[in-house]
PDB file of C-alpha atoms in Angstrom:
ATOM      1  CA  UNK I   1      32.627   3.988   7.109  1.00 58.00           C
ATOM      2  CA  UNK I   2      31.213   2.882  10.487  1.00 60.00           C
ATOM      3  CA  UNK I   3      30.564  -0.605   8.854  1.00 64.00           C
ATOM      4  CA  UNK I   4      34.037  -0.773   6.215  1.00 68.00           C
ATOM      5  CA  UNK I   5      37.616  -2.057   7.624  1.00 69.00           C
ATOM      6  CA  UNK I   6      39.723   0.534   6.024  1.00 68.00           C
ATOM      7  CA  UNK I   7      43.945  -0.031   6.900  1.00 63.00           C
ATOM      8  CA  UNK I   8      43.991   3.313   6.954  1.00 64.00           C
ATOM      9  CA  UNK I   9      40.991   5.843   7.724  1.00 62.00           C
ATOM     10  CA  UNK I  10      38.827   2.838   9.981  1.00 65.00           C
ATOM     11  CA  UNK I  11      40.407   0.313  11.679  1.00 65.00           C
ATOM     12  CA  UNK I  12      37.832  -0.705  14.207  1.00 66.00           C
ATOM     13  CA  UNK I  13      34.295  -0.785  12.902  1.00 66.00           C
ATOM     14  CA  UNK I  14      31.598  -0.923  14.663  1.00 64.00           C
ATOM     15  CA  UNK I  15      30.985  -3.963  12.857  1.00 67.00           C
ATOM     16  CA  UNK I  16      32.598  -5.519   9.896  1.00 66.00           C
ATOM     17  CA  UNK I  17      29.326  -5.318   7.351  1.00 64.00           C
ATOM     18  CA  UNK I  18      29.494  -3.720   3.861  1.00 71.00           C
ATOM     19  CA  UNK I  19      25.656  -4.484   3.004  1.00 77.00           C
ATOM     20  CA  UNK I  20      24.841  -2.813   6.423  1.00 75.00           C
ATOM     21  CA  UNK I  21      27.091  -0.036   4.573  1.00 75.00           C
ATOM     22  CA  UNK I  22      25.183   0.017   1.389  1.00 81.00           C
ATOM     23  CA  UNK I  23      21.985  -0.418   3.119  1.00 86.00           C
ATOM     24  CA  UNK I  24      22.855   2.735   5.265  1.00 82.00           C
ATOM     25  CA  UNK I  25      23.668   5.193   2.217  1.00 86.00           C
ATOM     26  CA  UNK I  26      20.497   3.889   0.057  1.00 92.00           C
ATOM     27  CA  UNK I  27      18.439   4.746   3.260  1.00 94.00           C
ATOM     28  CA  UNK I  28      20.007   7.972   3.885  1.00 92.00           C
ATOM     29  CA  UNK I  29      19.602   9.054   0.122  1.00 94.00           C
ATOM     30  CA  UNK I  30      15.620   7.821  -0.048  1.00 96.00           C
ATOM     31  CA  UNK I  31      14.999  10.161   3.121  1.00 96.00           C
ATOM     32  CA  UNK I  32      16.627  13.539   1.777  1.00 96.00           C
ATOM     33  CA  UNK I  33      15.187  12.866  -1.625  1.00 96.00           C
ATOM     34  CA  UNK I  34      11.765  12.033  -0.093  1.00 97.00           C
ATOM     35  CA  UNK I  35      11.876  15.234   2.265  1.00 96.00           C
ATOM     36  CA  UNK I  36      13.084  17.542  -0.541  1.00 96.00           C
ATOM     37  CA  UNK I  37       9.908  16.327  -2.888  1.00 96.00           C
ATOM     38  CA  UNK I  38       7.554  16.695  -0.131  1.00 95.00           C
ATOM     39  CA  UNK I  39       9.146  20.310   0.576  1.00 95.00           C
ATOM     40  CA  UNK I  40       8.425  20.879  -3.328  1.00 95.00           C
ATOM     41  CA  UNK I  41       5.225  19.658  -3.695  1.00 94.00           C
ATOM     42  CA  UNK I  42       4.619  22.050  -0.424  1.00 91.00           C
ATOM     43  CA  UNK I  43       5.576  25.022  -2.757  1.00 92.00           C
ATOM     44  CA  UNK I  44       4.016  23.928  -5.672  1.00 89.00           C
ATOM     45  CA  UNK I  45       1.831  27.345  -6.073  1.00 87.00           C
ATOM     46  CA  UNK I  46       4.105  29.245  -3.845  1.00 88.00           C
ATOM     47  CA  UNK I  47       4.401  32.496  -5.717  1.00 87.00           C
ATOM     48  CA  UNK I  48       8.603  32.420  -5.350  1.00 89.00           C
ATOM     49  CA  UNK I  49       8.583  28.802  -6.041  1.00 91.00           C
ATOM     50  CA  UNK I  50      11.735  28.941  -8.666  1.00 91.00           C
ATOM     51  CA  UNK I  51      13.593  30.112  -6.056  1.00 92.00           C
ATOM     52  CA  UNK I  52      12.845  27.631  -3.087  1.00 93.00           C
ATOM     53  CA  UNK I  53      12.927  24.852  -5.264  1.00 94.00           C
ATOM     54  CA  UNK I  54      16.618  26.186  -6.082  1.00 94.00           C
ATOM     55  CA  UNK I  55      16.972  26.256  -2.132  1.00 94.00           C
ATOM     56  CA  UNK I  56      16.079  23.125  -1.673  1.00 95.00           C
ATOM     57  CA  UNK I  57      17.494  20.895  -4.343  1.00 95.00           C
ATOM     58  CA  UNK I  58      20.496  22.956  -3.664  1.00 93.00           C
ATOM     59  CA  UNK I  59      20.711  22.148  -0.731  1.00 94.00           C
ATOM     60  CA  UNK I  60      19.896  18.647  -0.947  1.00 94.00           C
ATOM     61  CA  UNK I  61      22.415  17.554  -2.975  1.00 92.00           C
ATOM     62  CA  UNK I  62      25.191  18.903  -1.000  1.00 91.00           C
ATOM     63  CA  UNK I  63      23.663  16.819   1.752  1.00 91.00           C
ATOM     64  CA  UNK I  64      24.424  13.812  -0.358  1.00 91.00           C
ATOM     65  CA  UNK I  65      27.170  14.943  -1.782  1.00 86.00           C
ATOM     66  CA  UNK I  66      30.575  12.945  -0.849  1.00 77.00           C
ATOM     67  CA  UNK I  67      32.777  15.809  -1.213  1.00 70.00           C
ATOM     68  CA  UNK I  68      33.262  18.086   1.711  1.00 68.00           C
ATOM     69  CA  UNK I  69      36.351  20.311   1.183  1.00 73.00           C
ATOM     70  CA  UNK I  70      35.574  24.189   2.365  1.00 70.00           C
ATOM     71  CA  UNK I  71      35.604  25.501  -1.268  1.00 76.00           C
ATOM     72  CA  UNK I  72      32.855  23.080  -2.042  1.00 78.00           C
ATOM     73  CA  UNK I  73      30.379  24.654   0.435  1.00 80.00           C
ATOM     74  CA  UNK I  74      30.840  28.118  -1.227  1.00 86.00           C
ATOM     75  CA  UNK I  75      28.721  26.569  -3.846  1.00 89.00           C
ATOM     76  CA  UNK I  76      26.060  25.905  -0.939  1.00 90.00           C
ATOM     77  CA  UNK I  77      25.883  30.020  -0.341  1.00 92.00           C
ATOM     78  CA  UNK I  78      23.324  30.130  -4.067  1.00 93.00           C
ATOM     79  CA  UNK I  79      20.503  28.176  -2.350  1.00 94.00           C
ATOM     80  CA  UNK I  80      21.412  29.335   1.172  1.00 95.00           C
ATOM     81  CA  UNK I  81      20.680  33.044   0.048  1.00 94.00           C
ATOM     82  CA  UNK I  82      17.411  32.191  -1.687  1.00 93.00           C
ATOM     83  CA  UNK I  83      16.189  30.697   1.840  1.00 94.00           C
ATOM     84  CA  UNK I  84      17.613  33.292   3.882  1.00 95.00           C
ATOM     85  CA  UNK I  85      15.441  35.776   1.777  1.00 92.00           C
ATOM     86  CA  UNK I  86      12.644  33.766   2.520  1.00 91.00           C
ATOM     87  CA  UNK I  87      12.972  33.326   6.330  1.00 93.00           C
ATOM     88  CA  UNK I  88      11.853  35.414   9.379  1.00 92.00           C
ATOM     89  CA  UNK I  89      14.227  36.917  12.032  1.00 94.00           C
ATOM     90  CA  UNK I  90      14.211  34.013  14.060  1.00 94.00           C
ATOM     91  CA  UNK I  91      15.105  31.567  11.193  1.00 94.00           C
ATOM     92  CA  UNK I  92      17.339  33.923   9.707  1.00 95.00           C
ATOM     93  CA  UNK I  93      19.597  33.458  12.879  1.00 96.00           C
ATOM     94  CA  UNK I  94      19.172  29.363  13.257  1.00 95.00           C
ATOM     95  CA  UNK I  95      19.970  29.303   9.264  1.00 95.00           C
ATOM     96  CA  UNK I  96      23.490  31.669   9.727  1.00 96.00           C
ATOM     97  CA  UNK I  97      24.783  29.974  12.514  1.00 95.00           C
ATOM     98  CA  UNK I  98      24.597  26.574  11.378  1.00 94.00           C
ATOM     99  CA  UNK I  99      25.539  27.622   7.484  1.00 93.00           C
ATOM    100  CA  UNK I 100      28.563  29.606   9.450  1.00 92.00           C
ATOM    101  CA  UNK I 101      29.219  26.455  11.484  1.00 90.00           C
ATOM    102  CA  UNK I 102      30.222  24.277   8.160  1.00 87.00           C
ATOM    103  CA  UNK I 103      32.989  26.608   7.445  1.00 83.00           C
ATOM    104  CA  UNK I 104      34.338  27.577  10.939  1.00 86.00           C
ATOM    105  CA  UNK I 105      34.021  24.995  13.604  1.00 85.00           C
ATOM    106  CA  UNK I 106      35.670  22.905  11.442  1.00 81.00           C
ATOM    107  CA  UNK I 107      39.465  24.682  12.140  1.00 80.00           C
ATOM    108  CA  UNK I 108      38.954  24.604  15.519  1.00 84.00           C
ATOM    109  CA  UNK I 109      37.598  20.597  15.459  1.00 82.00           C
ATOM    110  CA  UNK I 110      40.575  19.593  13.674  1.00 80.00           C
ATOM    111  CA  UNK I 111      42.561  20.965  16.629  1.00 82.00           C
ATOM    112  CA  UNK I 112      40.508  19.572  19.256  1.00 83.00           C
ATOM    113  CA  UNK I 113      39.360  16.167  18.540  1.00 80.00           C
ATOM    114  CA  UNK I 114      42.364  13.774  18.225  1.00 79.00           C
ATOM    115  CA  UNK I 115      43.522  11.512  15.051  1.00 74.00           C
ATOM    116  CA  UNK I 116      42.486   8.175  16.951  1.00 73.00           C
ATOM    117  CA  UNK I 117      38.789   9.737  18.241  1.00 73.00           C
ATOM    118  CA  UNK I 118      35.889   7.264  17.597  1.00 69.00           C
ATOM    119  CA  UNK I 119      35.305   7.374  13.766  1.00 64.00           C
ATOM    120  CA  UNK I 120      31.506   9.203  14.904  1.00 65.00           C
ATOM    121  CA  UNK I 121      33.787  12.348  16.113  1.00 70.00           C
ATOM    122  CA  UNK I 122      35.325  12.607  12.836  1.00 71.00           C
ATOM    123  CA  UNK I 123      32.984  13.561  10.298  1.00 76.00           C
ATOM    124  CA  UNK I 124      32.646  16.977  11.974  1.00 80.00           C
ATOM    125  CA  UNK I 125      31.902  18.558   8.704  1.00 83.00           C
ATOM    126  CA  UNK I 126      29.155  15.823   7.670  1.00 84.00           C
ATOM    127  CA  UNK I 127      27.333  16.449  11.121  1.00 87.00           C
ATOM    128  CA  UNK I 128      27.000  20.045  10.305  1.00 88.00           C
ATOM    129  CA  UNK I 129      26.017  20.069   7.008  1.00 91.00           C
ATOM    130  CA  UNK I 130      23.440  17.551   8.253  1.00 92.00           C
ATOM    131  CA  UNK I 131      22.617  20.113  10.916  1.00 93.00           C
ATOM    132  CA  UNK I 132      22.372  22.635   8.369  1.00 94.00           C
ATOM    133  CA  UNK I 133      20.044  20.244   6.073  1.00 95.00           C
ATOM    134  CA  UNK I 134      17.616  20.209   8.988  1.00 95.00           C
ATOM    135  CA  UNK I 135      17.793  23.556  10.146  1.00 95.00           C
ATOM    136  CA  UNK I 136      16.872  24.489   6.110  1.00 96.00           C
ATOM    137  CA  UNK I 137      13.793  21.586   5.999  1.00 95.00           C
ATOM    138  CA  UNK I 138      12.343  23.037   9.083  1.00 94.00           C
ATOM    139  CA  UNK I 139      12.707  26.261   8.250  1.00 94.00           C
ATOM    140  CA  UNK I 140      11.236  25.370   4.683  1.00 94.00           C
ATOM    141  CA  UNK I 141       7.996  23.677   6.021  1.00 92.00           C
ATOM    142  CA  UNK I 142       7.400  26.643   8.422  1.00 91.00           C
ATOM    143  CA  UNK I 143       7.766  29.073   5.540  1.00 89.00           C
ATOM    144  CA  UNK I 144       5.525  26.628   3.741  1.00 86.00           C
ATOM    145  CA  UNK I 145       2.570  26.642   6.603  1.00 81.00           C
ATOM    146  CA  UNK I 146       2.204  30.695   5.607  1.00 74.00           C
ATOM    147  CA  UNK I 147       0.105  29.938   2.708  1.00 58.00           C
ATOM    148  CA  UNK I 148       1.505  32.612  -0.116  1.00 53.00           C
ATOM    149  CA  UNK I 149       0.139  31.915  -3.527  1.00 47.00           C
ATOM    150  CA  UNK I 150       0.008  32.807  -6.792  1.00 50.00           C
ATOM    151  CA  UNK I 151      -3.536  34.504  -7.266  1.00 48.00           C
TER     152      UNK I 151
END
């Protein structure tokens, strides 16, 4: 919406330019479906493969996903739990916090950050699902480096 006059939800883009808009999405989408495949192929003879390939298309799609309503992200605890199983202490704690984030910070955001902020300020839930997304990937190519596989 950066790019989209909307009456309503934007009425100041940053600029006017619904190809830059398309352009944007397509770009977004080729870069989470190119990470997830590369986290895949990283797994490929991972003995608990099944499971992080759950984790990661899982989570994934809910990166691309348009809907972002609390009761969707419930779905999002399935391929959280089969990384969290996966992860060391340290990653454990980076992974909770930012999968807690998506469902708290969000009631206290829509209190603090006004109806008119900048339209960057409102897709609070977006940022930390994308925060979340990153946390996982890093997580997931750190678990990958450890070199478990099926004899």
């Amino acid at each position: 919406n950066l790019f989209v006059y909307d009456e309503v939800q934007n009425q100041h883009p940053l600029i006017h330019f619904a190809l830059l808009f398309q352009i944007g999405r397509l770009f977004i989408y080729a870069v989470v479906i190119l990470i997830a495949a590369e986290r895949i192929y990283d797994f490929r003879k991972h003995s608990d493969f099944t499971e992080l390939v759950m984790a990661i298309t899982g989570i994934a799609v809910f990166e691309l996903l348009p809907a972002s309503a609390t009761y969707h992200f419930i779905m999002l605890l399935f391929p959280f739990l089969f990384l969290f199983r996966k992860a060391n202490r340290d990653q454990r704690i980076v992974l909770f916090i930012s999968f807690a984030a998506i469902g708290t910070l969000p009631v206290i955001l829509q209190k603090l950050i006004p109806e008119n902020a900048p339209i960057l300020f409102l897709f609070y839930r977006l940022w930390l699902m994308t925060i979340f997304w990153a946390a996982a990937m890093v997580v997931l190519k750190r678990i990958s480096k450890k070199k478990i596989s099926i004899p």
